[in-house]
XYZ file of C-alpha atoms in Angstrom:
127
model
C -36.130 27.315 -22.813
C -33.452 28.565 -25.172
C -29.807 28.156 -24.314
C -26.533 28.233 -26.232
C -23.182 27.236 -24.814
C -19.964 27.886 -26.720
C -16.681 26.121 -26.125
C -13.371 25.486 -27.829
C -11.718 28.863 -27.728
C -8.075 29.335 -26.849
C -4.765 30.849 -27.841
C -2.923 29.809 -30.991
C -0.210 31.136 -33.228
C -0.947 32.508 -36.659
C -1.570 29.715 -39.126
C -2.996 27.454 -36.460
C -6.458 25.955 -36.095
C -9.258 25.811 -33.559
C -12.695 24.243 -33.551
C -15.488 26.011 -31.740
C -18.620 24.215 -30.594
C -22.046 25.591 -29.795
C -24.544 23.375 -27.999
C -28.033 24.602 -28.852
C -31.090 24.024 -26.694
C -34.281 25.075 -28.466
C -37.466 23.185 -29.221
C -37.365 23.939 -32.947
C -33.919 22.439 -33.634
C -33.302 21.540 -36.446
C -35.153 24.307 -38.203
C -33.214 27.407 -37.223
C -30.610 29.742 -38.562
C -27.622 29.509 -36.231
C -24.762 31.920 -36.721
C -21.335 32.602 -35.377
C -20.464 36.177 -34.581
C -17.286 37.681 -33.244
C -16.462 40.859 -31.425
C -12.874 42.081 -31.479
C -11.804 44.338 -28.624
C -13.286 47.795 -29.026
C -15.218 46.885 -32.163
C -18.756 45.959 -33.109
C -20.045 42.412 -33.305
C -19.710 40.991 -36.825
C -21.165 37.970 -38.534
C -18.725 35.192 -39.374
C -20.827 32.300 -40.677
C -24.312 30.869 -40.499
C -25.969 27.521 -40.999
C -29.554 26.620 -41.745
C -29.984 23.589 -39.512
C -32.803 22.279 -41.702
C -30.430 21.204 -44.494
C -26.930 22.208 -43.285
C -26.546 24.899 -45.947
C -23.987 27.497 -44.932
C -22.961 31.042 -45.705
C -19.781 32.903 -44.790
C -18.415 36.370 -44.462
C -15.822 37.128 -47.126
C -13.128 37.562 -44.482
C -13.275 33.872 -43.530
C -14.227 32.137 -46.777
C -11.868 29.292 -47.539
C -10.508 29.255 -43.980
C -13.530 28.623 -41.759
C -16.094 25.848 -42.095
C -19.370 25.661 -40.242
C -21.106 22.333 -39.701
C -23.579 20.641 -37.408
C -24.352 17.392 -35.679
C -28.110 17.298 -35.343
C -28.020 14.272 -33.039
C -26.000 16.333 -30.567
C -27.802 19.592 -31.347
C -24.401 21.153 -31.778
C -22.943 23.410 -34.443
C -19.246 23.790 -35.057
C -16.886 26.341 -36.508
C -13.643 24.866 -37.791
C -11.146 27.679 -38.093
C -7.977 27.087 -40.086
C -5.154 29.378 -41.173
C -5.950 31.699 -38.294
C -4.726 35.269 -38.442
C -4.132 37.812 -35.664
C -7.143 39.754 -36.944
C -9.330 36.753 -36.074
C -8.729 37.552 -32.403
C -12.111 38.164 -30.805
C -14.773 36.810 -28.521
C -16.877 34.404 -30.575
C -20.591 34.008 -29.951
C -23.207 31.757 -31.444
C -26.733 32.979 -31.902
C -29.995 31.307 -32.850
C -32.879 32.715 -34.840
C -36.365 31.265 -34.666
C -38.539 30.315 -37.582
C -36.503 31.834 -40.397
C -33.895 30.542 -42.773
C -30.516 32.209 -43.080
C -31.306 34.906 -45.620
C -29.301 37.884 -46.830
C -29.699 39.540 -43.412
C -28.049 36.664 -41.541
C -25.182 38.866 -40.340
C -27.477 41.307 -38.549
C -27.094 40.249 -34.922
C -30.288 42.042 -33.912
C -32.394 39.380 -35.637
C -31.189 36.600 -33.352
C -33.300 35.432 -30.456
C -30.511 34.424 -28.111
C -26.733 34.221 -27.827
C -24.341 32.217 -25.744
C -21.838 33.648 -23.305
C -18.991 33.646 -25.818
C -15.594 32.019 -26.067
C -12.307 33.856 -26.493
C -10.037 33.242 -29.458
C -6.582 34.810 -29.422
C -4.230 34.506 -32.379
C -0.662 35.678 -31.938
C 1.702 36.598 -34.741
């Protein structure tokens, strides 16, 4: 059984912070590429950050580098996305997705490669 459950979304003012959590249920954890995606209203889903749960190495989209940090707690099988210095353009529904059997390579931001996603959590940043 594969299941992902996101939490931690909410409404903040620009410059504020939020921490998203994604509880991952999959037999191969650690040993997966887990990524955060977001989908702003009326736009396509875009990759935000990814972590290789085997060694906690991370990669980020340029739009969030220096502001967002992805991490994991393997004992809890949970990955996190710490979001600082939030901007109105960060407003979106955030999803976590899990790949199976592959490290986070240069195609990590292609959402079609992921085996499963959670239900999403809404982040709203006001100016």
